[in-house]
Amino acid sequence: NEEDNDEDNDDEDEDEESDEDEDLAEEDNEEDNDEDNDDEDEDLAEEDNEEKDNDEDNDDEDEDEESLAEEDNEEDNDEDNDDEDEDLAEEDNEEDNDEEDNDEDNDDEDEDE
């Protein structure tokens, strides 16, 4: 009978140890999961930062492109204005020449008379 009791006690001790081992294994598993989740959160935060940096870079690039386009447009406008000024100067010159020719013709006519 004492032997049975000893065996029962040994079985109970083994069951308790087994339960403790299971609890410890469960805790370890939970800690591992927490670490995995932390790593995942860090990775996601890093991705977010990279996306923000890329977005900022793209915005800067867009601004640069807009600025360059504006400069090009201004240069084109300046060139157009220069061409227009040249055309007007040329017209004025032609008008002046025509007036001079008319004056000379009139002078010649006056001399002939």
PDB file of N, CA and C in Angstrom:
ATOM      1  N   ASN A   1       0.822  -1.190   0.000  1.00  0.00           N
ATOM      2  CA  ASN A   1       0.000   0.000   0.000  1.00  0.00           C
ATOM      3  C   ASN A   1       0.872   1.262   0.000  1.00  0.00           C
ATOM      4  N   GLU A   2       1.948   1.219   0.825  1.00  0.00           N
ATOM      5  CA  GLU A   2       2.853   2.358   0.844  1.00  0.00           C
ATOM      6  C   GLU A   2       3.502   2.559  -0.516  1.00  0.00           C
ATOM      7  N   GLU A   3       3.802   1.427  -1.149  1.00  0.00           N
ATOM      8  CA  GLU A   3       4.407   1.513  -2.491  1.00  0.00           C
ATOM      9  C   GLU A   3       3.440   2.190  -3.458  1.00  0.00           C
ATOM     10  N   ASP A   4       2.165   1.847  -3.378  1.00  0.00           N
ATOM     11  CA  ASP A   4       1.149   2.476  -4.238  1.00  0.00           C
ATOM     12  C   ASP A   4       1.098   3.972  -3.979  1.00  0.00           C
ATOM     13  N   ASN A   5       1.120   4.322  -2.704  1.00  0.00           N
ATOM     14  CA  ASN A   5       1.081   5.748  -2.365  1.00  0.00           C
ATOM     15  C   ASN A   5       2.315   6.464  -2.914  1.00  0.00           C
ATOM     16  N   ASP A   6       3.486   5.830  -2.778  1.00  0.00           N
ATOM     17  CA  ASP A   6       4.716   6.436  -3.306  1.00  0.00           C
ATOM     18  C   ASP A   6       4.620   6.620  -4.816  1.00  0.00           C
ATOM     19  N   GLU A   7       4.107   5.589  -5.476  1.00  0.00           N
ATOM     20  CA  GLU A   7       3.954   5.678  -6.927  1.00  0.00           C
ATOM     21  C   GLU A   7       2.968   6.789  -7.292  1.00  0.00           C
ATOM     22  N   ASP A   8       1.862   6.867  -6.552  1.00  0.00           N
ATOM     23  CA  ASP A   8       0.883   7.924  -6.815  1.00  0.00           C
ATOM     24  C   ASP A   8       1.519   9.296  -6.612  1.00  0.00           C
ATOM     25  N   ASN A   9       2.301   9.424  -5.536  1.00  0.00           N
ATOM     26  CA  ASN A   9       2.966  10.701  -5.280  1.00  0.00           C
ATOM     27  C   ASN A   9       3.960  11.031  -6.397  1.00  0.00           C
ATOM     28  N   ASP A  10       4.684  10.020  -6.844  1.00  0.00           N
ATOM     29  CA  ASP A  10       5.629  10.241  -7.949  1.00  0.00           C
ATOM     30  C   ASP A  10       4.879  10.676  -9.201  1.00  0.00           C
ATOM     31  N   ASP A  11       3.765  10.029  -9.478  1.00  0.00           N
ATOM     32  CA  ASP A  11       2.954  10.391 -10.645  1.00  0.00           C
ATOM     33  C   ASP A  11       2.463  11.839 -10.522  1.00  0.00           C
ATOM     34  N   GLU A  12       2.007  12.199  -9.298  1.00  0.00           N
ATOM     35  CA  GLU A  12       1.539  13.568  -9.097  1.00  0.00           C
ATOM     36  C   GLU A  12       2.680  14.559  -9.313  1.00  0.00           C
ATOM     37  N   ASP A  13       3.876  14.225  -8.803  1.00  0.00           N
ATOM     38  CA  ASP A  13       5.036  15.112  -8.980  1.00  0.00           C
ATOM     39  C   ASP A  13       5.356  15.275 -10.462  1.00  0.00           C
ATOM     40  N   GLU A  14       5.303  14.152 -11.188  1.00  0.00           N
ATOM     41  CA  GLU A  14       5.572  14.207 -12.624  1.00  0.00           C
ATOM     42  C   GLU A  14       4.535  15.069 -13.340  1.00  0.00           C
ATOM     43  N   ASP A  15       3.261  14.926 -12.949  1.00  0.00           N
ATOM     44  CA  ASP A  15       2.197  15.730 -13.553  1.00  0.00           C
ATOM     45  C   ASP A  15       2.424  17.210 -13.281  1.00  0.00           C
ATOM     46  N   GLU A  16       2.811  17.522 -12.017  1.00  0.00           N
ATOM     47  CA  GLU A  16       3.065  18.922 -11.669  1.00  0.00           C
ATOM     48  C   GLU A  16       4.234  19.475 -12.483  1.00  0.00           C
ATOM     49  N   GLU A  17       5.303  18.674 -12.579  1.00  0.00           N
ATOM     50  CA  GLU A  17       6.472  19.114 -13.358  1.00  0.00           C
ATOM     51  C   GLU A  17       6.086  19.318 -14.818  1.00  0.00           C
ATOM     52  N   SER A  18       5.283  18.394 -15.330  1.00  0.00           N
ATOM     53  CA  SER A  18       4.841  18.484 -16.720  1.00  0.00           C
ATOM     54  C   SER A  18       4.013  19.750 -16.924  1.00  0.00           C
ATOM     55  N   ASP A  19       3.109  20.060 -15.985  1.00  0.00           N
ATOM     56  CA  ASP A  19       2.294  21.270 -16.069  1.00  0.00           C
ATOM     57  C   ASP A  19       3.185  22.510 -16.014  1.00  0.00           C
ATOM     58  N   GLU A  20       4.182  22.482 -15.110  1.00  0.00           N
ATOM     59  CA  GLU A  20       5.109  23.611 -15.005  1.00  0.00           C
ATOM     60  C   GLU A  20       5.879  23.791 -16.314  1.00  0.00           C
ATOM     61  N   ASP A  21       6.330  22.674 -16.874  1.00  0.00           N
ATOM     62  CA  ASP A  21       7.064  22.743 -18.152  1.00  0.00           C
ATOM     63  C   ASP A  21       6.186  23.338 -19.242  1.00  0.00           C
ATOM     64  N   GLU A  22       4.919  22.917 -19.269  1.00  0.00           N
ATOM     65  CA  GLU A  22       3.986  23.445 -20.270  1.00  0.00           C
ATOM     66  C   GLU A  22       3.790  24.948 -20.079  1.00  0.00           C
ATOM     67  N   ASP A  23       3.639  25.359 -18.807  1.00  0.00           N
ATOM     68  CA  ASP A  23       3.454  26.779 -18.524  1.00  0.00           C
ATOM     69  C   ASP A  23       4.682  27.576 -18.971  1.00  0.00           C
ATOM     70  N   LEU A  24       5.863  27.044 -18.664  1.00  0.00           N
ATOM     71  CA  LEU A  24       7.096  27.736 -19.068  1.00  0.00           C
ATOM     72  C   LEU A  24       7.209  27.808 -20.590  1.00  0.00           C
ATOM     73  N   ALA A  25       6.879  26.723 -21.243  1.00  0.00           N
ATOM     74  CA  ALA A  25       6.949  26.686 -22.707  1.00  0.00           C
ATOM     75  C   ALA A  25       5.967  27.702 -23.297  1.00  0.00           C
ATOM     76  N   GLU A  26       4.787  27.782 -22.667  1.00  0.00           N
ATOM     77  CA  GLU A  26       3.770  28.724 -23.132  1.00  0.00           C
ATOM     78  C   GLU A  26       4.271  30.170 -22.961  1.00  0.00           C
ATOM     79  N   GLU A  27       4.883  30.462 -21.804  1.00  0.00           N
ATOM     80  CA  GLU A  27       5.430  31.793 -21.559  1.00  0.00           C
ATOM     81  C   GLU A  27       6.513  32.131 -22.585  1.00  0.00           C
ATOM     82  N   ASP A  28       7.403  31.154 -22.826  1.00  0.00           N
ATOM     83  CA  ASP A  28       8.466  31.363 -23.828  1.00  0.00           C
ATOM     84  C   ASP A  28       7.865  31.685 -25.187  1.00  0.00           C
ATOM     85  N   ASN A  29       6.831  30.929 -25.543  1.00  0.00           N
ATOM     86  CA  ASN A  29       6.171  31.118 -26.825  1.00  0.00           C
ATOM     87  C   ASN A  29       5.562  32.518 -26.910  1.00  0.00           C
ATOM     88  N   GLU A  30       4.909  32.956 -25.827  1.00  0.00           N
ATOM     89  CA  GLU A  30       4.305  34.292 -25.805  1.00  0.00           C
ATOM     90  C   GLU A  30       5.382  35.368 -25.940  1.00  0.00           C
ATOM     91  N   GLU A  31       6.520  35.165 -25.241  1.00  0.00           N
ATOM     92  CA  GLU A  31       7.618  36.133 -25.340  1.00  0.00           C
ATOM     93  C   GLU A  31       8.149  36.192 -26.770  1.00  0.00           C
ATOM     94  N   ASP A  32       8.297  35.019 -27.389  1.00  0.00           N
ATOM     95  CA  ASP A  32       8.754  34.973 -28.782  1.00  0.00           C
ATOM     96  C   ASP A  32       7.786  35.724 -29.687  1.00  0.00           C
ATOM     97  N   ASN A  33       6.489  35.503 -29.466  1.00  0.00           N
ATOM     98  CA  ASN A  33       5.475  36.185 -30.272  1.00  0.00           C
ATOM     99  C   ASN A  33       5.559  37.707 -30.076  1.00  0.00           C
ATOM    100  N   ASP A  34       5.745  38.119 -28.815  1.00  0.00           N
ATOM    101  CA  ASP A  34       5.874  39.552 -28.542  1.00  0.00           C
ATOM    102  C   ASP A  34       7.075  40.127 -29.279  1.00  0.00           C
ATOM    103  N   GLU A  35       8.209  39.401 -29.237  1.00  0.00           N
ATOM    104  CA  GLU A  35       9.409  39.868 -29.937  1.00  0.00           C
ATOM    105  C   GLU A  35       9.167  39.945 -31.442  1.00  0.00           C
ATOM    106  N   ASP A  36       8.492  38.920 -31.972  1.00  0.00           N
ATOM    107  CA  ASP A  36       8.177  38.926 -33.409  1.00  0.00           C
ATOM    108  C   ASP A  36       7.306  40.128 -33.756  1.00  0.00           C
ATOM    109  N   ASN A  37       6.308  40.399 -32.910  1.00  0.00           N
ATOM    110  CA  ASN A  37       5.422  41.537 -33.160  1.00  0.00           C
ATOM    111  C   ASN A  37       6.192  42.853 -33.091  1.00  0.00           C
ATOM    112  N   ASP A  38       7.104  42.951 -32.122  1.00  0.00           N
ATOM    113  CA  ASP A  38       7.923  44.167 -32.019  1.00  0.00           C
ATOM    114  C   ASP A  38       8.766  44.349 -33.277  1.00  0.00           C
ATOM    115  N   ASP A  39       9.378  43.253 -33.739  1.00  0.00           N
ATOM    116  CA  ASP A  39      10.188  43.326 -34.966  1.00  0.00           C
ATOM    117  C   ASP A  39       9.328  43.756 -36.146  1.00  0.00           C
ATOM    118  N   GLU A  40       8.131  43.196 -36.215  1.00  0.00           N
ATOM    119  CA  GLU A  40       7.220  43.518 -37.309  1.00  0.00           C
ATOM    120  C   GLU A  40       6.832  45.004 -37.258  1.00  0.00           C
ATOM    121  N   ASP A  41       6.550  45.494 -36.040  1.00  0.00           N
ATOM    122  CA  ASP A  41       6.212  46.909 -35.871  1.00  0.00           C
ATOM    123  C   ASP A  41       7.372  47.789 -36.316  1.00  0.00           C
ATOM    124  N   GLU A  42       8.604  47.399 -35.934  1.00  0.00           N
ATOM    125  CA  GLU A  42       9.782  48.163 -36.350  1.00  0.00           C
ATOM    126  C   GLU A  42       9.911  48.174 -37.867  1.00  0.00           C
ATOM    127  N   ASP A  43       9.706  47.015 -38.478  1.00  0.00           N
ATOM    128  CA  ASP A  43       9.799  46.929 -39.944  1.00  0.00           C
ATOM    129  C   ASP A  43       8.759  47.836 -40.603  1.00  0.00           C
ATOM    130  N   LEU A  44       7.538  47.801 -40.075  1.00  0.00           N
ATOM    131  CA  LEU A  44       6.471  48.632 -40.636  1.00  0.00           C
ATOM    132  C   LEU A  44       6.791  50.116 -40.469  1.00  0.00           C
ATOM    133  N   ALA A  45       7.314  50.479 -39.304  1.00  0.00           N
ATOM    134  CA  ALA A  45       7.666  51.880 -39.065  1.00  0.00           C
ATOM    135  C   ALA A  45       8.773  52.307 -40.025  1.00  0.00           C
ATOM    136  N   GLU A  46       9.728  51.410 -40.252  1.00  0.00           N
ATOM    137  CA  GLU A  46      10.823  51.700 -41.187  1.00  0.00           C
ATOM    138  C   GLU A  46      10.280  51.891 -42.609  1.00  0.00           C
ATOM    139  N   GLU A  47       9.352  51.013 -42.996  1.00  0.00           N
ATOM    140  CA  GLU A  47       8.741  51.139 -44.327  1.00  0.00           C
ATOM    141  C   GLU A  47       8.001  52.469 -44.460  1.00  0.00           C
ATOM    142  N   ASP A  48       7.259  52.823 -43.414  1.00  0.00           N
ATOM    143  CA  ASP A  48       6.543  54.107 -43.426  1.00  0.00           C
ATOM    144  C   ASP A  48       7.513  55.259 -43.612  1.00  0.00           C
ATOM    145  N   ASN A  49       8.622  55.213 -42.877  1.00  0.00           N
ATOM    146  CA  ASN A  49       9.621  56.284 -42.990  1.00  0.00           C
ATOM    147  C   ASN A  49      10.192  56.345 -44.395  1.00  0.00           C
ATOM    148  N   GLU A  50      10.487  55.173 -44.961  1.00  0.00           N
ATOM    149  CA  GLU A  50      11.031  55.145 -46.323  1.00  0.00           C
ATOM    150  C   GLU A  50      10.020  55.722 -47.313  1.00  0.00           C
ATOM    151  N   GLU A  51       8.746  55.352 -47.138  1.00  0.00           N
ATOM    152  CA  GLU A  51       7.705  55.875 -48.029  1.00  0.00           C
ATOM    153  C   GLU A  51       7.596  57.386 -47.895  1.00  0.00           C
ATOM    154  N   LYS A  52       7.647  57.880 -46.656  1.00  0.00           N
ATOM    155  CA  LYS A  52       7.579  59.326 -46.446  1.00  0.00           C
ATOM    156  C   LYS A  52       8.764  60.013 -47.109  1.00  0.00           C
ATOM    157  N   ASP A  53       9.969  59.426 -46.926  1.00  0.00           N
ATOM    158  CA  ASP A  53      11.162  60.001 -47.552  1.00  0.00           C
ATOM    159  C   ASP A  53      11.016  60.014 -49.060  1.00  0.00           C
ATOM    160  N   ASN A  54      10.516  58.903 -49.618  1.00  0.00           N
ATOM    161  CA  ASN A  54      10.325  58.831 -51.071  1.00  0.00           C
ATOM    162  C   ASN A  54       9.305  59.861 -51.533  1.00  0.00           C
ATOM    163  N   ASP A  55       8.212  59.986 -50.764  1.00  0.00           N
ATOM    164  CA  ASP A  55       7.193  60.977 -51.121  1.00  0.00           C
ATOM    165  C   ASP A  55       7.790  62.382 -51.106  1.00  0.00           C
ATOM    166  N   GLU A  56       8.590  62.669 -50.058  1.00  0.00           N
ATOM    167  CA  GLU A  56       9.218  63.990 -49.971  1.00  0.00           C
ATOM    168  C   GLU A  56      10.164  64.200 -51.145  1.00  0.00           C
ATOM    169  N   ASP A  57      10.952  63.156 -51.463  1.00  0.00           N
ATOM    170  CA  ASP A  57      11.870  63.265 -52.607  1.00  0.00           C
ATOM    171  C   ASP A  57      11.096  63.527 -53.886  1.00  0.00           C
ATOM    172  N   ASN A  58       9.996  62.793 -54.063  1.00  0.00           N
ATOM    173  CA  ASN A  58       9.182  62.982 -55.271  1.00  0.00           C
ATOM    174  C   ASN A  58       8.592  64.381 -55.316  1.00  0.00           C
ATOM    175  N   ASP A  59       8.137  64.870 -54.152  1.00  0.00           N
ATOM    176  CA  ASP A  59       7.603  66.229 -54.107  1.00  0.00           C
ATOM    177  C   ASP A  59       8.679  67.230 -54.495  1.00  0.00           C
ATOM    178  N   ASP A  60       9.892  67.032 -53.946  1.00  0.00           N
ATOM    179  CA  ASP A  60      11.000  67.931 -54.282  1.00  0.00           C
ATOM    180  C   ASP A  60      11.296  67.881 -55.770  1.00  0.00           C
ATOM    181  N   GLU A  61      11.293  66.653 -56.318  1.00  0.00           N
ATOM    182  CA  GLU A  61      11.552  66.493 -57.760  1.00  0.00           C
ATOM    183  C   GLU A  61      10.476  67.212 -58.570  1.00  0.00           C
ATOM    184  N   ASP A  62       9.212  67.044 -58.158  1.00  0.00           N
ATOM    185  CA  ASP A  62       8.111  67.712 -58.857  1.00  0.00           C
ATOM    186  C   ASP A  62       8.286  69.228 -58.810  1.00  0.00           C
ATOM    187  N   GLU A  63       8.665  69.735 -57.620  1.00  0.00           N
ATOM    188  CA  GLU A  63       8.872  71.178 -57.490  1.00  0.00           C
ATOM    189  C   GLU A  63      10.000  71.637 -58.408  1.00  0.00           C
ATOM    190  N   ASP A  64      11.079  70.841 -58.442  1.00  0.00           N
ATOM    191  CA  ASP A  64      12.210  71.196 -59.313  1.00  0.00           C
ATOM    192  C   ASP A  64      11.766  71.216 -60.771  1.00  0.00           C
ATOM    193  N   GLU A  65      10.990  70.194 -61.162  1.00  0.00           N
ATOM    194  CA  GLU A  65      10.518  70.123 -62.545  1.00  0.00           C
ATOM    195  C   GLU A  65       9.615  71.311 -62.859  1.00  0.00           C
ATOM    196  N   GLU A  66       8.725  71.650 -61.906  1.00  0.00           N
ATOM    197  CA  GLU A  66       7.840  72.803 -62.116  1.00  0.00           C
ATOM    198  C   GLU A  66       8.665  74.077 -62.254  1.00  0.00           C
ATOM    199  N   SER A  67       9.666  74.190 -61.401  1.00  0.00           N
ATOM    200  CA  SER A  67      10.517  75.377 -61.426  1.00  0.00           C
ATOM    201  C   SER A  67      11.254  75.476 -62.758  1.00  0.00           C
ATOM    202  N   LEU A  68      11.773  74.336 -63.214  1.00  0.00           N
ATOM    203  CA  LEU A  68      12.476  74.319 -64.509  1.00  0.00           C
ATOM    204  C   LEU A  68      11.515  74.657 -65.647  1.00  0.00           C
ATOM    205  N   ALA A  69      10.306  74.109 -65.567  1.00  0.00           N
ATOM    206  CA  ALA A  69       9.307  74.386 -66.610  1.00  0.00           C
ATOM    207  C   ALA A  69       8.968  75.875 -66.622  1.00  0.00           C
ATOM    208  N   GLU A  70       8.847  76.459 -65.421  1.00  0.00           N
ATOM    209  CA  GLU A  70       8.563  77.896 -65.340  1.00  0.00           C
ATOM    210  C   GLU A  70       9.706  78.698 -65.952  1.00  0.00           C
ATOM    211  N   GLU A  71      10.948  78.290 -65.603  1.00  0.00           N
ATOM    212  CA  GLU A  71      12.110  78.994 -66.162  1.00  0.00           C
ATOM    213  C   GLU A  71      12.124  78.895 -67.683  1.00  0.00           C
ATOM    214  N   ASP A  72      11.868  77.685 -68.182  1.00  0.00           N
ATOM    215  CA  ASP A  72      11.833  77.497 -69.637  1.00  0.00           C
ATOM    216  C   ASP A  72      10.777  78.393 -70.262  1.00  0.00           C
ATOM    217  N   ASN A  73       9.615  78.435 -69.621  1.00  0.00           N
ATOM    218  CA  ASN A  73       8.520  79.245 -70.132  1.00  0.00           C
ATOM    219  C   ASN A  73       8.909  80.726 -70.145  1.00  0.00           C
ATOM    220  N   GLU A  74       9.539  81.163 -69.054  1.00  0.00           N
ATOM    221  CA  GLU A  74       9.972  82.562 -68.991  1.00  0.00           C
ATOM    222  C   GLU A  74      10.997  82.855 -70.088  1.00  0.00           C
ATOM    223  N   GLU A  75      11.928  81.907 -70.292  1.00  0.00           N
ATOM    224  CA  GLU A  75      12.936  82.101 -71.341  1.00  0.00           C
ATOM    225  C   GLU A  75      12.267  82.183 -72.716  1.00  0.00           C
ATOM    226  N   ASP A  76      11.298  81.284 -72.935  1.00  0.00           N
ATOM    227  CA  ASP A  76      10.570  81.313 -74.213  1.00  0.00           C
ATOM    228  C   ASP A  76       9.868  82.655 -74.391  1.00  0.00           C
ATOM    229  N   ASN A  77       9.242  83.125 -73.299  1.00  0.00           N
ATOM    230  CA  ASN A  77       8.555  84.423 -73.374  1.00  0.00           C
ATOM    231  C   ASN A  77       9.549  85.537 -73.675  1.00  0.00           C
ATOM    232  N   ASP A  78      10.700  85.488 -73.013  1.00  0.00           N
ATOM    233  CA  ASP A  78      11.725  86.512 -73.267  1.00  0.00           C
ATOM    234  C   ASP A  78      12.156  86.482 -74.728  1.00  0.00           C
ATOM    235  N   GLU A  79      12.370  85.263 -75.250  1.00  0.00           N
ATOM    236  CA  GLU A  79      12.772  85.132 -76.656  1.00  0.00           C
ATOM    237  C   GLU A  79      11.690  85.674 -77.578  1.00  0.00           C
ATOM    238  N   ASP A  80      10.424  85.339 -77.272  1.00  0.00           N
ATOM    239  CA  ASP A  80       9.309  85.841 -78.082  1.00  0.00           C
ATOM    240  C   ASP A  80       9.277  87.368 -78.045  1.00  0.00           C
ATOM    241  N   ASN A  81       9.483  87.926 -76.853  1.00  0.00           N
ATOM    242  CA  ASN A  81       9.474  89.387 -76.732  1.00  0.00           C
ATOM    243  C   ASN A  81      10.637  90.014 -77.517  1.00  0.00           C
ATOM    244  N   ASP A  82      11.798  89.360 -77.442  1.00  0.00           N
ATOM    245  CA  ASP A  82      12.945  89.874 -78.203  1.00  0.00           C
ATOM    246  C   ASP A  82      12.644  89.850 -79.698  1.00  0.00           C
ATOM    247  N   ASP A  83      12.072  88.748 -80.161  1.00  0.00           N
ATOM    248  CA  ASP A  83      11.716  88.635 -81.589  1.00  0.00           C
ATOM    249  C   ASP A  83      10.720  89.728 -81.969  1.00  0.00           C
ATOM    250  N   GLU A  84       9.742  89.938 -81.079  1.00  0.00           N
ATOM    251  CA  GLU A  84       8.725  90.950 -81.348  1.00  0.00           C
ATOM    252  C   GLU A  84       9.366  92.340 -81.430  1.00  0.00           C
ATOM    253  N   ASP A  85      10.271  92.595 -80.484  1.00  0.00           N
ATOM    254  CA  ASP A  85      10.966  93.892 -80.478  1.00  0.00           C
ATOM    255  C   ASP A  85      11.764  94.077 -81.766  1.00  0.00           C
ATOM    256  N   GLU A  86      12.447  93.011 -82.207  1.00  0.00           N
ATOM    257  CA  GLU A  86      13.225  93.091 -83.453  1.00  0.00           C
ATOM    258  C   GLU A  86      12.301  93.390 -84.635  1.00  0.00           C
ATOM    259  N   ASP A  87      11.174  92.691 -84.689  1.00  0.00           N
ATOM    260  CA  ASP A  87      10.214  92.907 -85.787  1.00  0.00           C
ATOM    261  C   ASP A  87       9.731  94.355 -85.791  1.00  0.00           C
ATOM    262  N   LEU A  88       9.396  94.871 -84.620  1.00  0.00           N
ATOM    263  CA  LEU A  88       8.909  96.249 -84.538  1.00  0.00           C
ATOM    264  C   LEU A  88      10.005  97.233 -84.950  1.00  0.00           C
ATOM    265  N   ALA A  89      11.219  96.974 -84.524  1.00  0.00           N
ATOM    266  CA  ALA A  89      12.330  97.864 -84.888  1.00  0.00           C
ATOM    267  C   ALA A  89      12.537  97.841 -86.398  1.00  0.00           C
ATOM    268  N   GLU A  90      12.418  96.651 -86.954  1.00  0.00           N
ATOM    269  CA  GLU A  90      12.583  96.505 -88.408  1.00  0.00           C
ATOM    270  C   GLU A  90      11.488  97.292 -89.146  1.00  0.00           C
ATOM    271  N   GLU A  91      10.251  97.183 -88.661  1.00  0.00           N
ATOM    272  CA  GLU A  91       9.141  97.918 -89.279  1.00  0.00           C
ATOM    273  C   GLU A  91       9.377  99.430 -89.185  1.00  0.00           C
ATOM    274  N   ASP A  92       9.786  99.875 -87.999  1.00  0.00           N
ATOM    275  CA  ASP A  92      10.071 101.309 -87.826  1.00  0.00           C
ATOM    276  C   ASP A  92      11.150 101.768 -88.793  1.00  0.00           C
ATOM    277  N   ASN A  93      12.174 100.946 -88.941  1.00  0.00           N
ATOM    278  CA  ASN A  93      13.281 101.272 -89.834  1.00  0.00           C
ATOM    279  C   ASN A  93      12.789 101.372 -91.279  1.00  0.00           C
ATOM    280  N   GLU A  94      11.938 100.407 -91.667  1.00  0.00           N
ATOM    281  CA  GLU A  94      11.401 100.427 -93.034  1.00  0.00           C
ATOM    282  C   GLU A  94      10.545 101.670 -93.251  1.00  0.00           C
ATOM    283  N   GLU A  95       9.740 102.014 -92.233  1.00  0.00           N
ATOM    284  CA  GLU A  95       8.905 103.218 -92.352  1.00  0.00           C
ATOM    285  C   GLU A  95       9.779 104.466 -92.473  1.00  0.00           C
ATOM    286  N   ASP A  96      10.819 104.521 -91.660  1.00  0.00           N
ATOM    287  CA  ASP A  96      11.744 105.664 -91.739  1.00  0.00           C
ATOM    288  C   ASP A  96      12.376 105.743 -93.123  1.00  0.00           C
ATOM    289  N   ASN A  97      12.787 104.579 -93.664  1.00  0.00           N
ATOM    290  CA  ASN A  97      13.391 104.555 -94.995  1.00  0.00           C
ATOM    291  C   ASN A  97      12.394 105.012 -96.054  1.00  0.00           C
ATOM    292  N   ASP A  98      11.146 104.553 -95.930  1.00  0.00           N
ATOM    293  CA  ASP A  98      10.111 104.969 -96.886  1.00  0.00           C
ATOM    294  C   ASP A  98       9.908 106.486 -96.817  1.00  0.00           C
ATOM    295  N   GLU A  99       9.881 107.030 -95.596  1.00  0.00           N
ATOM    296  CA  GLU A  99       9.706 108.473 -95.438  1.00  0.00           C
ATOM    297  C   GLU A  99      10.883 109.225 -96.060  1.00  0.00           C
ATOM    298  N   GLU A 100      12.081 108.698 -95.831  1.00  0.00           N
ATOM    299  CA  GLU A 100      13.268 109.339 -96.409  1.00  0.00           C
ATOM    300  C   GLU A 100      13.186 109.309 -97.940  1.00  0.00           C
ATOM    301  N   ASP A 101      12.806 108.162 -98.468  1.00  0.00           N
ATOM    302  CA  ASP A 101      12.683 108.046 -99.932  1.00  0.00           C
ATOM    303  C   ASP A 101      11.652 109.054-100.443  1.00  0.00           C
ATOM    304  N   ASN A 102      10.519 109.166 -99.741  1.00  0.00           N
ATOM    305  CA  ASN A 102       9.486 110.115-100.158  1.00  0.00           C
ATOM    306  C   ASN A 102      10.010 111.546-100.090  1.00  0.00           C
ATOM    307  N   ASP A 103      10.719 111.831 -99.022  1.00  0.00           N
ATOM    308  CA  ASP A 103      11.281 113.187 -98.885  1.00  0.00           C
ATOM    309  C   ASP A 103      12.247 113.464-100.033  1.00  0.00           C
ATOM    310  N   GLU A 104      13.074 112.467-100.353  1.00  0.00           N
ATOM    311  CA  GLU A 104      14.033 112.650-101.452  1.00  0.00           C
ATOM    312  C   GLU A 104      13.298 112.837-102.777  1.00  0.00           C
ATOM    313  N   ASP A 105      12.266 112.023-102.971  1.00  0.00           N
ATOM    314  CA  ASP A 105      11.475 112.159-104.208  1.00  0.00           C
ATOM    315  C   ASP A 105      10.866 113.558-104.282  1.00  0.00           C
ATOM    316  N   ASN A 106      10.326 114.008-103.161  1.00  0.00           N
ATOM    317  CA  ASN A 106       9.735 115.347-103.143  1.00  0.00           C
ATOM    318  C   ASN A 106      10.778 116.421-103.417  1.00  0.00           C
ATOM    319  N   ASP A 107      11.954 116.228-102.852  1.00  0.00           N
ATOM    320  CA  ASP A 107      13.030 117.182-103.090  1.00  0.00           C
ATOM    321  C   ASP A 107      13.391 117.181-104.564  1.00  0.00           C
ATOM    322  N   ASP A 108      13.475 115.988-105.161  1.00  0.00           N
ATOM    323  CA  ASP A 108      13.817 115.879-106.571  1.00  0.00           C
ATOM    324  C   ASP A 108      12.741 116.567-107.415  1.00  0.00           C
ATOM    325  N   GLU A 109      11.500 116.341-107.044  1.00  0.00           N
ATOM    326  CA  GLU A 109      10.407 116.980-107.790  1.00  0.00           C
ATOM    327  C   GLU A 109      10.493 118.504-107.683  1.00  0.00           C
ATOM    328  N   ASP A 110      10.774 118.930-106.489  1.00  0.00           N
ATOM    329  CA  ASP A 110      10.895 120.394-106.280  1.00  0.00           C
ATOM    330  C   ASP A 110      12.033 120.932-107.147  1.00  0.00           C
ATOM    331  N   GLU A 111      13.121 120.221-107.215  1.00  0.00           N
ATOM    332  CA  GLU A 111      14.261 120.671-108.028  1.00  0.00           C
ATOM    333  C   GLU A 111      13.884 120.695-109.497  1.00  0.00           C
ATOM    334  N   ASP A 112      13.135 119.668-109.908  1.00  0.00           N
ATOM    335  CA  ASP A 112      12.732 119.595-111.311  1.00  0.00           C
ATOM    336  C   ASP A 112      11.824 120.785-111.661  1.00  0.00           C
ATOM    337  N   GLU A 113      10.995 121.142-110.739  1.00  0.00           N
ATOM    338  CA  GLU A 113      10.077 122.239-111.023  1.00  0.00           C
ATOM    339  C   GLU A 113      10.848 123.514-111.056  1.00  0.00           C
TER     340      GLU A 113
END
